[in-house]
CSV table of C-alpha atoms in Angstrom, one decimal:
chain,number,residue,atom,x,y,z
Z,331,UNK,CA,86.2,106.6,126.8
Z,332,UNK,CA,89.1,109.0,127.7
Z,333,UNK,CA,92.3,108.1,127.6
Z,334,UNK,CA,94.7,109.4,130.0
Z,335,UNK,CA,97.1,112.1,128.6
Z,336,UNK,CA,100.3,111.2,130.8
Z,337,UNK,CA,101.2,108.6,133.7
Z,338,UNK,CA,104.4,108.1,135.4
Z,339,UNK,CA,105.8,107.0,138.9
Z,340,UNK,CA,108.1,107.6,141.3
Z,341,UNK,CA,110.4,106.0,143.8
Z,342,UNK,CA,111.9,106.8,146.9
Z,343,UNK,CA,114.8,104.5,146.5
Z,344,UNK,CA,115.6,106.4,143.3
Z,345,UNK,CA,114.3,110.3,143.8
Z,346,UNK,CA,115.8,111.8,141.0
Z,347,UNK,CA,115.2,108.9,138.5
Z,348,UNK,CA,111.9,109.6,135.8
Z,349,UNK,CA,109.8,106.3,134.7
Z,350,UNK,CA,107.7,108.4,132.4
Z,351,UNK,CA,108.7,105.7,129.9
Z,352,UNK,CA,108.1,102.7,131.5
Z,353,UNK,CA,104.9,100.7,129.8
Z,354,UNK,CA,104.1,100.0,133.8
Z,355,UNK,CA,103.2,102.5,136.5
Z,356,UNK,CA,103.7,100.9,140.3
Z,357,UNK,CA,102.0,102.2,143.7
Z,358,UNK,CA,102.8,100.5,147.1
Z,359,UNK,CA,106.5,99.5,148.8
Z,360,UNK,CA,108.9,97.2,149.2
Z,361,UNK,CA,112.2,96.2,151.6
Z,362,UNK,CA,115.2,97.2,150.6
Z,363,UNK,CA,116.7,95.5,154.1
Z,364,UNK,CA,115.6,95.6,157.4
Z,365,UNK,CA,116.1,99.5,157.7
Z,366,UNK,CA,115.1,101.1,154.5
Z,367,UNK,CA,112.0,100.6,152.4
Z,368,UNK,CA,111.6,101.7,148.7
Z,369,UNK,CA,107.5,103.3,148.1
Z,370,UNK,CA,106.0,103.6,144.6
Z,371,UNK,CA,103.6,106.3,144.1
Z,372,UNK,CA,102.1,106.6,140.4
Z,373,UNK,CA,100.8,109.6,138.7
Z,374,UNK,CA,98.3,109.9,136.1
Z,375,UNK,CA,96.8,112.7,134.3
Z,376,UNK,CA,93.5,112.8,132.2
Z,377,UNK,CA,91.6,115.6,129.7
Z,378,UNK,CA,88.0,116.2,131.7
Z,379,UNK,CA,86.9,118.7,129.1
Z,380,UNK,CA,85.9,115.9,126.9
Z,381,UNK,CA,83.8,114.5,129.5
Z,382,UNK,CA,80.2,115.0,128.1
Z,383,UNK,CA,77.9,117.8,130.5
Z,384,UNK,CA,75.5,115.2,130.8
Z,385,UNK,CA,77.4,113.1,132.8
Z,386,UNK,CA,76.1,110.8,135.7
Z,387,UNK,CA,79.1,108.9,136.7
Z,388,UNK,CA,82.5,108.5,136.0
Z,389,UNK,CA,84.7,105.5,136.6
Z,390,UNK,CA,88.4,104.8,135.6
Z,391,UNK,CA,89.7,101.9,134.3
Z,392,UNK,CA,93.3,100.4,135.4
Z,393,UNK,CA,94.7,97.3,134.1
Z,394,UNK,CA,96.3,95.4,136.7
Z,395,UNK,CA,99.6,93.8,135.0
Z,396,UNK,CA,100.8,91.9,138.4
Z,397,UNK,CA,99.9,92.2,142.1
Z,398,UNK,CA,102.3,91.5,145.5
Z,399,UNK,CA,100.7,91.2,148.7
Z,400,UNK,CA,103.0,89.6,151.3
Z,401,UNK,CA,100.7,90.9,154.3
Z,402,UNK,CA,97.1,92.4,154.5
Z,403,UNK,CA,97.6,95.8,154.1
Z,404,UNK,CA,96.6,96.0,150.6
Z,405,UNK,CA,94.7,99.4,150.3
Z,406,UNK,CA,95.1,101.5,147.7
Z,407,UNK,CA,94.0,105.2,148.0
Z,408,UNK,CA,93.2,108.1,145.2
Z,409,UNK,CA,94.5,111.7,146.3
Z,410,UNK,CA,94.2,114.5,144.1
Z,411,UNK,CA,97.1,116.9,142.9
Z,412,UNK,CA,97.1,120.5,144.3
Z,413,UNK,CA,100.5,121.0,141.7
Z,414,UNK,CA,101.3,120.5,138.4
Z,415,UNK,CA,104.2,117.8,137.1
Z,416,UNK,CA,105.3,117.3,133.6
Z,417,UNK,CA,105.1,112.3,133.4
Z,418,UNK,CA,108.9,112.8,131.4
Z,419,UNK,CA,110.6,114.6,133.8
Z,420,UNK,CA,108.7,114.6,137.6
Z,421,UNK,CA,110.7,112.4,140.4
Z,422,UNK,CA,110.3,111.7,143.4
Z,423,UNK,CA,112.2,115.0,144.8
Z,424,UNK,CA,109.7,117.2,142.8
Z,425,UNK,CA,106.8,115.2,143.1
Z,426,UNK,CA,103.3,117.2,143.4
Z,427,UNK,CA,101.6,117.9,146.6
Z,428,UNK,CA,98.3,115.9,147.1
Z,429,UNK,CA,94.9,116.3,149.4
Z,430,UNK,CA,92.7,113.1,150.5
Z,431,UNK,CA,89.4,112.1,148.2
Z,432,UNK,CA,88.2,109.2,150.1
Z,433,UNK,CA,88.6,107.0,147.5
Z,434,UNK,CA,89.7,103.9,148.5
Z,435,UNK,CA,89.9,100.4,146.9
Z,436,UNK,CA,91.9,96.8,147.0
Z,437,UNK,CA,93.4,94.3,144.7
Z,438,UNK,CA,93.7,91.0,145.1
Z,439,UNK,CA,94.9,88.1,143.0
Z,440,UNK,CA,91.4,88.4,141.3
Z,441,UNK,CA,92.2,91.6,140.0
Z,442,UNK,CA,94.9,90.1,137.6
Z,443,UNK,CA,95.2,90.9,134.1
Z,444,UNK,CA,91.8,92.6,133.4
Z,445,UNK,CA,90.5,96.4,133.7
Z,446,UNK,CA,89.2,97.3,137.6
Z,447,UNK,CA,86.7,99.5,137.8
Z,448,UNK,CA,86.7,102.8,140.3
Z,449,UNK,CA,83.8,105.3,141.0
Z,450,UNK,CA,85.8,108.7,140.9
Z,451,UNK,CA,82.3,110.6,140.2
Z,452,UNK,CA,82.8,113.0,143.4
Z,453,UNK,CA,86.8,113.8,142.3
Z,454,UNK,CA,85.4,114.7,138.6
Z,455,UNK,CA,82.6,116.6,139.9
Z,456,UNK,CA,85.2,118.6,142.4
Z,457,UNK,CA,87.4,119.2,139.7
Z,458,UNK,CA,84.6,120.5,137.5
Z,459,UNK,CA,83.4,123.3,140.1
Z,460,UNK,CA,86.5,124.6,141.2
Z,461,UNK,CA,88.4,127.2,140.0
Z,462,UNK,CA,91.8,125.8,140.1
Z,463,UNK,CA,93.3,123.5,137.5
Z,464,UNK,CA,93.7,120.0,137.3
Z,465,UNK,CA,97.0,118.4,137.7
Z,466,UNK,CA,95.7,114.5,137.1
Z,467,UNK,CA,96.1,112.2,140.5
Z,468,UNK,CA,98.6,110.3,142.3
Z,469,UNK,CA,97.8,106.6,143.5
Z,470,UNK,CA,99.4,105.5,147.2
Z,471,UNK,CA,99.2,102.0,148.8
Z,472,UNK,CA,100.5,99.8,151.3
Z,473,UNK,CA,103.1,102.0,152.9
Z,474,UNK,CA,103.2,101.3,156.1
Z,475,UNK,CA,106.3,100.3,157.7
Z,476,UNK,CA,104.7,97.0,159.7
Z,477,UNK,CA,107.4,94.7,158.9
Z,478,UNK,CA,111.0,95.7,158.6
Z,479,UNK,CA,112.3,93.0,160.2
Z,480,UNK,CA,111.4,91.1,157.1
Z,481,UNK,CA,113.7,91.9,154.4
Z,482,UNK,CA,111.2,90.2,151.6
Z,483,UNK,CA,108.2,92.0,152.8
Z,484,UNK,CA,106.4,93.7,149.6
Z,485,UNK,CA,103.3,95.4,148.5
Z,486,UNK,CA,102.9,96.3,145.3
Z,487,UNK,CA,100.7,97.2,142.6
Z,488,UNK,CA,101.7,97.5,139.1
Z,489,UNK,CA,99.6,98.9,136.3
Z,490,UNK,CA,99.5,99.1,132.7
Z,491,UNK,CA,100.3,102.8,131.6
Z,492,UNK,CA,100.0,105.2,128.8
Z,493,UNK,CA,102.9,103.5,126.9
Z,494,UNK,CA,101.8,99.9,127.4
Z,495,UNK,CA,99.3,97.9,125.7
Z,496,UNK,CA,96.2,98.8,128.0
Z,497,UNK,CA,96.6,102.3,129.2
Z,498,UNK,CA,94.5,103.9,132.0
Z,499,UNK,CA,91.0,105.5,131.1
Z,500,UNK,CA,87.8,106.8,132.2
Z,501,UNK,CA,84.1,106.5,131.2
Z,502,UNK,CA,81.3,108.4,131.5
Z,503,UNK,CA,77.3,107.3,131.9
Z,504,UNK,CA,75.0,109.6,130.4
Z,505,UNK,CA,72.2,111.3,132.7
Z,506,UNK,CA,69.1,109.3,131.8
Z,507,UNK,CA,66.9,112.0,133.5
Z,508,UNK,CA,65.1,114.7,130.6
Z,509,UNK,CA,64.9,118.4,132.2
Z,510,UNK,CA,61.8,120.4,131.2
Z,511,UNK,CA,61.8,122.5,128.4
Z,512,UNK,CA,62.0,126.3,130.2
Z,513,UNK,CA,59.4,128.9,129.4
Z,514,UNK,CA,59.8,130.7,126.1
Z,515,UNK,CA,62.1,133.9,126.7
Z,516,UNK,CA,60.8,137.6,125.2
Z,517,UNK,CA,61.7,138.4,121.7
Z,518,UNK,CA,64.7,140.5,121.7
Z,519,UNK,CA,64.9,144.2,119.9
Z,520,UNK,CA,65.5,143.8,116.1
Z,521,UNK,CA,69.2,144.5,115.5
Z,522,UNK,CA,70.8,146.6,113.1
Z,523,UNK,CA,71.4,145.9,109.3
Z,524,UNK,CA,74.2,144.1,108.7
Z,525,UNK,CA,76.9,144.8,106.6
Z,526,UNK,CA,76.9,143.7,102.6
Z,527,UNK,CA,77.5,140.9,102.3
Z,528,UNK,CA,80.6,139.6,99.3
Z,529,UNK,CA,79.5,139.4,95.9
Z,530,UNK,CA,78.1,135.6,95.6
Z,531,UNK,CA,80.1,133.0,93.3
Z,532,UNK,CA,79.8,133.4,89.6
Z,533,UNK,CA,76.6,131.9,88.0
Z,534,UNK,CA,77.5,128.6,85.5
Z,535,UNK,CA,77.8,129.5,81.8
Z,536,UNK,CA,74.9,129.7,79.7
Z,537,UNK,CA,73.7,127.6,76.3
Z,538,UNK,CA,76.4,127.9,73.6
Z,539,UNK,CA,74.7,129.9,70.9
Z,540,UNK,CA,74.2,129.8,67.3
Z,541,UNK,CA,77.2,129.1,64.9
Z,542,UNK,CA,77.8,132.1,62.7
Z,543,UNK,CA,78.8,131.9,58.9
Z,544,UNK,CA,82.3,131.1,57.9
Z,545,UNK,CA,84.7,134.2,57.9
Z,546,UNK,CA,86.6,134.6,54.6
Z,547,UNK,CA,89.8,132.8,54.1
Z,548,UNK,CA,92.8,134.2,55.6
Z,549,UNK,CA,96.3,135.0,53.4
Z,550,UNK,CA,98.7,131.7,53.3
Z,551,UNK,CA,101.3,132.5,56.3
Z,552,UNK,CA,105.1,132.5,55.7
Z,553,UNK,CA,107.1,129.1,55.0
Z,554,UNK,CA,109.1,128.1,58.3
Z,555,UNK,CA,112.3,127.2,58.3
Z,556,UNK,CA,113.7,124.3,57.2
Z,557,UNK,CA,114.1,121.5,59.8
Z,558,UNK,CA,117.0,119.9,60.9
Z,559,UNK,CA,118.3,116.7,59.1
Z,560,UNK,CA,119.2,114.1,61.8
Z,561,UNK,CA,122.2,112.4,60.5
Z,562,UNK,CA,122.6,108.6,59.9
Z,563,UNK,CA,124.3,107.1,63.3
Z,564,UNK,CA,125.7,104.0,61.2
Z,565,UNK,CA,125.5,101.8,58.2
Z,566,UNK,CA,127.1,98.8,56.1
Z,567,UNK,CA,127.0,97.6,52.8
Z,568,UNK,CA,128.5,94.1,52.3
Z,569,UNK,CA,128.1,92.0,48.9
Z,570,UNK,CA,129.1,89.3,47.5
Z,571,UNK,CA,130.6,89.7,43.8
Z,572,UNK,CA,131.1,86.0,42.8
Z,573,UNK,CA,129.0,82.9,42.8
Z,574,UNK,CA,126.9,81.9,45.1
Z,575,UNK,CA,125.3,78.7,45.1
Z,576,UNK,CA,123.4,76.5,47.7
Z,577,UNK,CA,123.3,72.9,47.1
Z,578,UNK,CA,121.8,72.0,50.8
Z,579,UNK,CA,117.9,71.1,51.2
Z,580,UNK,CA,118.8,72.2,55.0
Z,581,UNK,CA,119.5,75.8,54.0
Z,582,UNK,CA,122.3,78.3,54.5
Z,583,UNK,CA,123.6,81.7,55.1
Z,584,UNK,CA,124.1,83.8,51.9
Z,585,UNK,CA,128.1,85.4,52.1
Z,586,UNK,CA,128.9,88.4,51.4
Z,587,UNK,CA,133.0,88.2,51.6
Z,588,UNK,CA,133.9,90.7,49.1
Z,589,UNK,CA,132.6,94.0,49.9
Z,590,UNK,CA,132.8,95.8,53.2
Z,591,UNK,CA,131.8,99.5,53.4
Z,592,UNK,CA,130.5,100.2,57.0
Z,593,UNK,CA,131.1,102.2,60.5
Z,594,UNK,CA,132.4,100.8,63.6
Z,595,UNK,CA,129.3,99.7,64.7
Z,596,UNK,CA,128.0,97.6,62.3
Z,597,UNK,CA,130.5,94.6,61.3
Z,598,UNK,CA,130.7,91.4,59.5
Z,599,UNK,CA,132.5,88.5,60.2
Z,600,UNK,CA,135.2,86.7,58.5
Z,601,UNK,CA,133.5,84.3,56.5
Z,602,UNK,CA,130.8,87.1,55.7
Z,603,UNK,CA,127.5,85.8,56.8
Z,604,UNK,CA,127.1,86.9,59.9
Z,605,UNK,CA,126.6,90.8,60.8
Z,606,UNK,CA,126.4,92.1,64.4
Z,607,UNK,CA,124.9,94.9,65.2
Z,608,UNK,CA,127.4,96.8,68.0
Z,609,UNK,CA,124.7,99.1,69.3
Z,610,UNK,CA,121.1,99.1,70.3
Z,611,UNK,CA,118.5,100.6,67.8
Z,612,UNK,CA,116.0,100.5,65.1
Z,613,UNK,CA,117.3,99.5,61.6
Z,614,UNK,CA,116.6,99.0,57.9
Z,615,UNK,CA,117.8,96.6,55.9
Z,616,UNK,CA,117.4,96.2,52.2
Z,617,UNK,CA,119.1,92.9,50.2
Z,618,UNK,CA,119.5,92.0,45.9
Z,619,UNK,CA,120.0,88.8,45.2
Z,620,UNK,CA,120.3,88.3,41.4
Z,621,UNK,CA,119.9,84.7,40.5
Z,622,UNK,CA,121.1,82.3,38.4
Z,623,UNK,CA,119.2,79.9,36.8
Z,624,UNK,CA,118.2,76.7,38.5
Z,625,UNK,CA,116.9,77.9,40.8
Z,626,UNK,CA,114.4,74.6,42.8
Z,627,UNK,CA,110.9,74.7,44.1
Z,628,UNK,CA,109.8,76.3,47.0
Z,629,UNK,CA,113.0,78.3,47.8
Z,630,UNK,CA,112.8,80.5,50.9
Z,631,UNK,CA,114.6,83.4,51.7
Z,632,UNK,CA,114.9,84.9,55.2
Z,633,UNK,CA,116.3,88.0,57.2
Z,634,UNK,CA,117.0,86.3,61.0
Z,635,UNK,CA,117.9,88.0,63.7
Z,636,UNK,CA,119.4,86.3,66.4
Z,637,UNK,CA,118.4,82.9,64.4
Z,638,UNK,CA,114.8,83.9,64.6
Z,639,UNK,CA,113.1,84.6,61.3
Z,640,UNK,CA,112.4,88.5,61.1
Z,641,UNK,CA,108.6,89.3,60.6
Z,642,UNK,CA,107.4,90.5,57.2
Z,643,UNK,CA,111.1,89.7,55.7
Z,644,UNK,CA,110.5,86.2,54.1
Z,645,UNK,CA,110.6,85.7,50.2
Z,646,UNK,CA,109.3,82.6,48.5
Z,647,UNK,CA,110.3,81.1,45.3
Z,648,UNK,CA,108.0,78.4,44.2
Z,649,UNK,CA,108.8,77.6,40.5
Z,650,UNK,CA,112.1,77.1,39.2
Z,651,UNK,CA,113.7,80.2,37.5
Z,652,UNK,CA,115.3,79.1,33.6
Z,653,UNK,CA,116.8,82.7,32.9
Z,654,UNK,CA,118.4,85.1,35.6
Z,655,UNK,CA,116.1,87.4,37.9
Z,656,UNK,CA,116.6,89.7,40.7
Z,657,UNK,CA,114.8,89.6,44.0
Z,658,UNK,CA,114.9,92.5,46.3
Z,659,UNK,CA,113.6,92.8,50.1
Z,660,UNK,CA,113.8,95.0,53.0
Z,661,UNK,CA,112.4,95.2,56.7
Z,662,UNK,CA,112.4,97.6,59.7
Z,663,UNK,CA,113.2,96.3,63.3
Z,664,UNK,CA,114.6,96.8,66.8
Z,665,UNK,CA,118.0,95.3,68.2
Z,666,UNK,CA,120.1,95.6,71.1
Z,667,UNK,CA,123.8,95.6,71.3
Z,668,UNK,CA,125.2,92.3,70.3
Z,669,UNK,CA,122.6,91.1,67.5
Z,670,UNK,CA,123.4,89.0,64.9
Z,671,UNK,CA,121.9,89.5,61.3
Z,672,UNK,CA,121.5,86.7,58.7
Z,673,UNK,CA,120.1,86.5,55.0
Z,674,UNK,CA,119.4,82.8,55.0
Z,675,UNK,CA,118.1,80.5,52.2
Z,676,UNK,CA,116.2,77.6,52.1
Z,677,UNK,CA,116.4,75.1,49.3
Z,678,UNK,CA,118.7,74.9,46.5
Z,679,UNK,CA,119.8,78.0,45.0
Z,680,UNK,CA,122.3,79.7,42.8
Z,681,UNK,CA,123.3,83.6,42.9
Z,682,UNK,CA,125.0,84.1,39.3
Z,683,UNK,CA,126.9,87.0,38.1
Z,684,UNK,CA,124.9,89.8,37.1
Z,685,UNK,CA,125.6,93.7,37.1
Z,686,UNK,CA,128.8,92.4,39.0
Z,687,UNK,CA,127.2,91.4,41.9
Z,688,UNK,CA,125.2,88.1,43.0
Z,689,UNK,CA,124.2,89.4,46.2
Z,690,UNK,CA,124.2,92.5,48.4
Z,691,UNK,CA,122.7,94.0,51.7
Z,692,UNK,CA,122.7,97.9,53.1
Z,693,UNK,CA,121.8,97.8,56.7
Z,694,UNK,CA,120.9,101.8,58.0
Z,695,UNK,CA,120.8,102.4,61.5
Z,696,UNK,CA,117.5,105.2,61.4
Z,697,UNK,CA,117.3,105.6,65.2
């Protein structure tokens, strides 16, 4: 199957206009009044050098996209170009010259919608043998001026083309015929050496041998310099240097309202329990609480973030504490701008007075 290369048409009502875009290509004529009559004339162009050598016939294939016959003069005839023309820019002014094939066909109603075969063996075969060049076909039908008086009168053809959905083609079918095998020519003389050859492609790499004995230990190599210290992008200390003393089973933030030593970007609030955290990071925090005694059973105390307990940063308490103690945590974690830090306690607790402080909480921002 060949697809045609090009297809246009042309109109003597318009003879400088191109329809090498149009997804239709039209061959026959129509009224324009009862004096002048518009004809269609389509072109098509096709690549015979991929036509196999073993050819038998050849047919083209049109799709038929509508059909008007107003009188019975619907014959449509195949002439083959004797000039060139370029489907994007040929009109009807520069249209090619054509010769006769005698290759004739109609279309009726039945031909609707649906490929129609044509036998265009003896056009193929012409083209084939002769020296000149082929310049594709152009398709003629129903021009004859029989009935001007009827302003309505029309016969036309219209067919899918190149830039439509079914575009024109042709077939081949294969000889079926075998040709005997010729007689066996004379052995030619022997021909002279050829030249060298290039140098083939590198063989693949052999077995890795044997490992040899360990050489003898090198002298130690000079100390590098010192690396860069990255410095600390923000920190707080806050504590809490009275009291502190939770008498709620429901648990609270631990304050620390008395000491604020921190950058812009870490701050605490103004009842001191509640630290945000300005810019997204990773941070330490490390927290003493030195406690008092009274101190209940199963006391829990917890870093949250956001309200939501920080893995790893919990301490328990599980017997109650007669003589003052000191509990110590830390924990490493992500945050994004806006978190809020808490050092929360479950259970009833008291943070006494001891080394000054009853509580306190460094928070480093590392990265």
């Amino acid at each position: 199957m060949i697809y045609a290369s090009s297809s246009s048409y042309i109109s003597s009502f318009q003879p400088e206009t191109n329809f090498g875009n149009s997804k239709t290509i039209s061959t026959g004529s129509s009224n324009i009044d009862c004096y002048k009559r518009n004809i269609y004339r389509t072109l098509i162009k096709f690549d015979i050098s991929k036509i196999p050598f073993n050819f038998e016939k050849i047919f083209l294939y049109l799709y038929v996209e509508e059909v008007k016959y107003q009188c019975i003069n619907n014959v449509i005839s195949i002439y083959k170009n004797t000039e060139n023309f370029d489907a994007l820019t040929v009109t009807w002014n520069d249209a090619p010259n054509f010769i006769e094939t005698q290759i004739e066909f109609k279309l009726d109603n039945s031909s609707l919608k649906k490929y129609n075969e044509f036998n265009i063996t003896d056009l193929v075969i012409e083209w084939i043998n002769s020296p000149d060049p082929n310049f594709g076909i152009t398709i003629k039908g129903g021009e004859s001026n029989n009935n001007l008086s009827s302003s309505t009168y029309s016969s036309i053809a219209k067919f899918s083309s190149v830039n439509g959905r079914n575009s024109p083609y042709i077939s081949s079918i294969a000889c079926s015929c075998v040709c005997p095998t010729g007689p066996t020519g004379s052995t030619g003389l022997t021909g002279a050496t050829g030249a060298t050859g290039p140098q083939g492609a590198r063989g693949i790499t052999g077995p890795t041998g044997v490992t040899g004995s360990q050489g003898n230990i090198g002298p130690q190599g000079a100390i590098g310099p010192t690396g860069s210290t990255e410095p600390i992008s923000g920190y707080g200390f806050f504590a809490n240097t009275s009291q502190f003393v939770n008498a709620s089973v429901l648990g609270a933030n631990i304050t620390f309202p008395n000491v604020d030593v921190s950058t812009a970007n870490i701050n605490i609030n103004g009842t001191g329990d509640i630290i945000t955290l300005t810019e997204t990071g990773v941070y330490q925090v490390d927290y003493n609480l030195y406690l008092g005694t009274g101190v209940s059973l199963l006391t829990t105390i917890q870093l949250r973030l956001n309200g939501t307990v920080i893995p790893g940063s919990q301490s328990f308490i599980s017997v109650g504490l007669s003589a003052e103690s000191n509990i110590v945590g830390q924990a490493i974690f992500q945050a994004n701008t806006g978190a809020q830090l808490t050092l929360f306690t479950t259970g009833i607790l008291t943070l006494g007075l001891v080394n000054t402080n009853s509580a306190a909480i460094t928070i480093t921002k590392i990265v």
